[in-house]
Every structure is written in structure tokens, then in C-alpha cells.
Short mmCIF file of C-alpha atoms in Angstrom, two decimals:
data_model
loop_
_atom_site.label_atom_id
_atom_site.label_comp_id
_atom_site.label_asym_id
_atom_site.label_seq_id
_atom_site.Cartn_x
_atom_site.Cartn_y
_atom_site.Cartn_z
CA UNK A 1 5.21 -8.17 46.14
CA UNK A 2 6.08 -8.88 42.80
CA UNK A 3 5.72 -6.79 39.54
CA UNK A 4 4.33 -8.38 36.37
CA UNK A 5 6.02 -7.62 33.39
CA UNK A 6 3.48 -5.55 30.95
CA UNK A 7 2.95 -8.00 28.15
CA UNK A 8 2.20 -7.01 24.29
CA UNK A 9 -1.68 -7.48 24.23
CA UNK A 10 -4.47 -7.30 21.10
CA UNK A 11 -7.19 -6.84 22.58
CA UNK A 12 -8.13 -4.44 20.54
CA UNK A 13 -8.98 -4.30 16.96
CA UNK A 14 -6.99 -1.15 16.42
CA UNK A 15 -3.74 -2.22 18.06
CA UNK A 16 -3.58 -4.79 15.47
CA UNK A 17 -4.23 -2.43 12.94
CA UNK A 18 -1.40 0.13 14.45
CA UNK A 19 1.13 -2.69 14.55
CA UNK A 20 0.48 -3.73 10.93
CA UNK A 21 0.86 0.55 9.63
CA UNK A 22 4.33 0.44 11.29
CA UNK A 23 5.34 -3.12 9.64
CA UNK A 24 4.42 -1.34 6.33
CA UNK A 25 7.57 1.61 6.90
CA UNK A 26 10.15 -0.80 6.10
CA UNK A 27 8.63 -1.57 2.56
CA UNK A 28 7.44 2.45 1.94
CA UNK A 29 11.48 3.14 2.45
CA UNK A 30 12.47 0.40 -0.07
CA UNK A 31 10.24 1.71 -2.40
CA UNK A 32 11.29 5.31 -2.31
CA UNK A 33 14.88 3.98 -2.47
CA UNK A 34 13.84 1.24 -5.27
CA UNK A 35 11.55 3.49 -7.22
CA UNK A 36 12.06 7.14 -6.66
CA UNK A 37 16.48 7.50 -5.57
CA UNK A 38 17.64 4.99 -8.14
CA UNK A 39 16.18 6.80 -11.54
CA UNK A 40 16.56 10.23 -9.87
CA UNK A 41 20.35 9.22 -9.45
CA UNK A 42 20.27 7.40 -12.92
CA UNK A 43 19.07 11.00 -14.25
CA UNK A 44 15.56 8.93 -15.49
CA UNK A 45 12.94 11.26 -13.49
CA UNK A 46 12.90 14.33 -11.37
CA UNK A 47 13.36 14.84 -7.72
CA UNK A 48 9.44 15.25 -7.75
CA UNK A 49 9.29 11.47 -8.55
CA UNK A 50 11.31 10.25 -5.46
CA UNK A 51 8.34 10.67 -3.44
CA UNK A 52 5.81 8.88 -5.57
CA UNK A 53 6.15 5.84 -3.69
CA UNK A 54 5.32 7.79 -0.31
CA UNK A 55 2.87 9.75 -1.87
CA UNK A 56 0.65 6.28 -2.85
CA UNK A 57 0.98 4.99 0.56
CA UNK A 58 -0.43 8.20 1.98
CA UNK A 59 -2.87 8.52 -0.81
CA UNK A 60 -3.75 4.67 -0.21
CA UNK A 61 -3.70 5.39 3.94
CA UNK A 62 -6.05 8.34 3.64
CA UNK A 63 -8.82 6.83 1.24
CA UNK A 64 -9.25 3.66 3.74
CA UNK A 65 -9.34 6.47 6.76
CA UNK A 66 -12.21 8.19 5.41
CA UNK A 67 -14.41 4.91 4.71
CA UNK A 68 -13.21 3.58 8.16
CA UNK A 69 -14.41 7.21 9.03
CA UNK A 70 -17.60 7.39 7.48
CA UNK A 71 -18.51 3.53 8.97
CA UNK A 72 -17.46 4.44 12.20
CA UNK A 73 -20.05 7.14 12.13
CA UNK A 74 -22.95 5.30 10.29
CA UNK A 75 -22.85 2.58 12.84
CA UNK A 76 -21.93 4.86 15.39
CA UNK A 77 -18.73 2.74 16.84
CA UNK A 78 -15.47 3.29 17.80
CA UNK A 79 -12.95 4.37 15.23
CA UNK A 80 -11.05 0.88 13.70
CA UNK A 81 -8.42 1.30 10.56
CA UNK A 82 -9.68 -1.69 8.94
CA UNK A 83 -10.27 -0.37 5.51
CA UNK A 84 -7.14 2.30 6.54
CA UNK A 85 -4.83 -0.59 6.14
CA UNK A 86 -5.95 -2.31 3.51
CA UNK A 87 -5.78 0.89 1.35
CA UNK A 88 -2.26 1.21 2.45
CA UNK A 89 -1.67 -2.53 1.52
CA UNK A 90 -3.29 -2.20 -1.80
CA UNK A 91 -0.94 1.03 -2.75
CA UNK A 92 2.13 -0.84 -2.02
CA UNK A 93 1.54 -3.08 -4.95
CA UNK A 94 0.12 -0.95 -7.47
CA UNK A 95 2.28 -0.11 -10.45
CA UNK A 96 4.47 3.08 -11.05
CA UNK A 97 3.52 4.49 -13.81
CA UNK A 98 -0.23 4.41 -12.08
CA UNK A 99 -2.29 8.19 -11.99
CA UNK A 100 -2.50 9.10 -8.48
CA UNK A 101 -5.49 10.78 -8.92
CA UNK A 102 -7.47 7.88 -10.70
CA UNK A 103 -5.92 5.33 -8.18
CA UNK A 104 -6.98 7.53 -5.02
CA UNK A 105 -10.77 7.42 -7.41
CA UNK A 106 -10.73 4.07 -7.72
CA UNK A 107 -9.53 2.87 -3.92
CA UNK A 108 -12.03 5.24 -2.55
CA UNK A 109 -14.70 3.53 -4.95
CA UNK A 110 -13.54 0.04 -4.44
CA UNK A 111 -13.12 0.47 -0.66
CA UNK A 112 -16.60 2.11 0.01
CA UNK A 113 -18.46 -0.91 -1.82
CA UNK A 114 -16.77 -3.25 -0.25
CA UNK A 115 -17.56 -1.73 3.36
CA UNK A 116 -21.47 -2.43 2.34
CA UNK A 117 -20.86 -5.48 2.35
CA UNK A 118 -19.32 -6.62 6.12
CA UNK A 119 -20.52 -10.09 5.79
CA UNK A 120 -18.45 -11.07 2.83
CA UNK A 121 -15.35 -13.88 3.92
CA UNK A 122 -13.16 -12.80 1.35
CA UNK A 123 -10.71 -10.20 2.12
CA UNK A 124 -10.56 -7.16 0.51
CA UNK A 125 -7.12 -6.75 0.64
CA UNK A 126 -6.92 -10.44 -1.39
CA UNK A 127 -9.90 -9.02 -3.96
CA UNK A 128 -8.22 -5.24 -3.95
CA UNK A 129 -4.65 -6.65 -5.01
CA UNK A 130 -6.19 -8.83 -7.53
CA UNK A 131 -8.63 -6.77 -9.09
CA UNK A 132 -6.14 -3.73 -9.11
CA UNK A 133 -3.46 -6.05 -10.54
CA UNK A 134 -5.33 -7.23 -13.38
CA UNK A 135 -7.38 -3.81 -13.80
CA UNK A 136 -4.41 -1.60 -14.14
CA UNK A 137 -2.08 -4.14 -16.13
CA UNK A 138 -4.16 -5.53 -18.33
CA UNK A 139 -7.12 -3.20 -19.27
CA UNK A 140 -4.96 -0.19 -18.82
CA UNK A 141 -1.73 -1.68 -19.44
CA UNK A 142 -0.03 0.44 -16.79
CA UNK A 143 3.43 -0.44 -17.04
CA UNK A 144 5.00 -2.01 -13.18
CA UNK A 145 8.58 -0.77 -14.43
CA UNK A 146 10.13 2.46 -12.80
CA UNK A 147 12.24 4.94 -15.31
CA UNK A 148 15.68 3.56 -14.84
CA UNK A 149 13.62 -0.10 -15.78
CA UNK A 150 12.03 1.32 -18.77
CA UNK A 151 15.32 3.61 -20.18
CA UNK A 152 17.71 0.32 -19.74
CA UNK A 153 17.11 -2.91 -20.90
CA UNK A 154 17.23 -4.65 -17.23
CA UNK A 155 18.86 -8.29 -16.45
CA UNK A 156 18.22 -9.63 -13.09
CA UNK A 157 20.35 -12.21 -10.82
CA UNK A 158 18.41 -14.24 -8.00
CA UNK A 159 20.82 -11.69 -6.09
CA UNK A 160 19.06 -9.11 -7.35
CA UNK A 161 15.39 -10.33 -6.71
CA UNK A 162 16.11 -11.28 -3.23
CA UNK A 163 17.35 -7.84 -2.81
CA UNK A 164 14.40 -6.38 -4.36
CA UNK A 165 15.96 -4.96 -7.68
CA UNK A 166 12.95 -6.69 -10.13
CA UNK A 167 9.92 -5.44 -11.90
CA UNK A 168 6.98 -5.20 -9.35
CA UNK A 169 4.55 -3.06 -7.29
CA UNK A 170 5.77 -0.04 -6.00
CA UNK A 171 6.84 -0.93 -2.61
CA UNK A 172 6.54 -5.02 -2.56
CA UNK A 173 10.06 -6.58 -4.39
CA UNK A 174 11.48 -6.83 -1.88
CA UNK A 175 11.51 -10.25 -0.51
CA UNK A 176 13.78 -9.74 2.54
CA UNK A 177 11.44 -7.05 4.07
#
């Protein structure tokens, strides 16, 4: 008799979901490193700050959990982190200078009319990152620079953005990861 090696399977939606949370770590590290150890080092923000980027993600995380929460109990299926994951995806690129507070607001908002809306083909991750992006630096003007970015006048190598030392979302310069 021979055993069969246990292969990866997706069978479910969720799996996929609980692969793509753990593929997200990588970048959330970066961007503490990037964003909150470099200008507390630098002496450009305080120790509170280093966590900012990991604060986002969970902020982003938990607003996508409770509409995947709520929709799982309004149609009365299984629990799937759909919306969970695009939250998370949508705090990685948001800027660092962002409110918390009105970004957890507006995800929550943005998330929960979008989940009324199941048939739409476009994916709100695609529509979140856009409308975010041009929200938050246009409108707003919500500066993507960290402290050490905005206190020194920055030059960048193509060393440097393939390392993930540029201007960008909180958690997404890197190009490597």
C-alpha cells in the first residue's frame, strides 16, 4: 500500500484568503522597518510611530472582518475574508501621514457599499487603491513621505528603489517583496 503525499489544495474560498494574509507579513515588516525604525533611529518621530505601519494593517484587517462578518450573517453563510483582505491590501498602500481614525471611517464606509453590490466585475481592491490614492493625495493632499523623507531632502538610486527606500504607500516600495 502506498501513501499519497498530502498536496496543497484551494478548495476553499478561505484557504486562499489565509494564504494571501500570510504573503502580506513580509511587506507589514518592511514597512515598520521602512516607515516607523528608520525616522525613530533618524530621531524624526517617536517610538509610538514605529508601529503605525502595523497599526494600519490591523486597522485595515479588522474593518474588512466586520463587513465579511456582517455578510456572512445577512446571507447566513460560512465565514469568507474576502473584504478582510482587501482591507488589509488597501492599508498597505495608503499614505503615512494618513488619520487612522478617518482611514478606519472611510474603509469601513467604502468596504460596506461595495459588499451591496456582489455582482460588480471590478475588484474592489483595484477601485479601493485607486479611489484611496487619488482621495487622500489629491483632495486631502496627504503627504506619502515618512519623517526622515520630509526632514531631509531625499535622493534615490535604482539601488535604492529596488530595495524599497522611495516615496510610497506605507508598506508597498518594496519591489523585491
Amino acid at each position: 500500500m502506498t501513501e499519497e503525499r498530502p498536496k496543497l489544495q484551494y478548495s476553499s474560498e478561505n484557504s486562499y484568503f489565509y494564504h494571501l494574509f500570510f504573503a502580506f507579513l513580509p511587506l507589514i515588516g518592511y514597512g515598520i522597518y521602512k516607515n516607523g525604525i528608520l525616522p525613530f533611529l533618524n530621531h524624526d518621530s517617536s517610538w509610538i510611530f514605529i508601529f503605525k505601519p502595523l497599526f494600519l494593517a490591523v486597522i485595515g484587517f479588522l474593518m474588512g472582518y466586520l463587513v465579511d462578518y456582517f455578510r456572512s450573517l445577512q446571507l447566513k453563510k460560512k465565514l469568507v475574508w474576502k473584504y478582510s483582505i482587501y482591507g488589509l491590501a488597501i492599508a498597505l498602500l495608503m499614505p503615512f501621514q494618513i488619520s487612522i481614525l478617518f482611514f478606519a471611517f472611510c474603509l469601513l464606509l467604502f468596504l460596506l457599499l461595495f459588499s451591496f453590490f456582489p455582482k460588480i466585475t471590478i475588484s474592489p481592491l483595484w477601485v479601493g487603491s485607486f479611489l484611496f490614492a487619488f482621495v487622500f493625495g489629491s483632495v486631502f493632499s496627504i503627504d506619502y513621505r515618512n519623517a526622515t523623507e520630509i526632514a531631509n531632502e531625499m535622493v534615490y538610486s535604482m539601488s535604492d528603489i529596488l530595495f524599497g527606500r522611495s516615496i510610497g504607500g506605507i508598506c508597498n516600495t518594496s519591489i523585491l517583496i
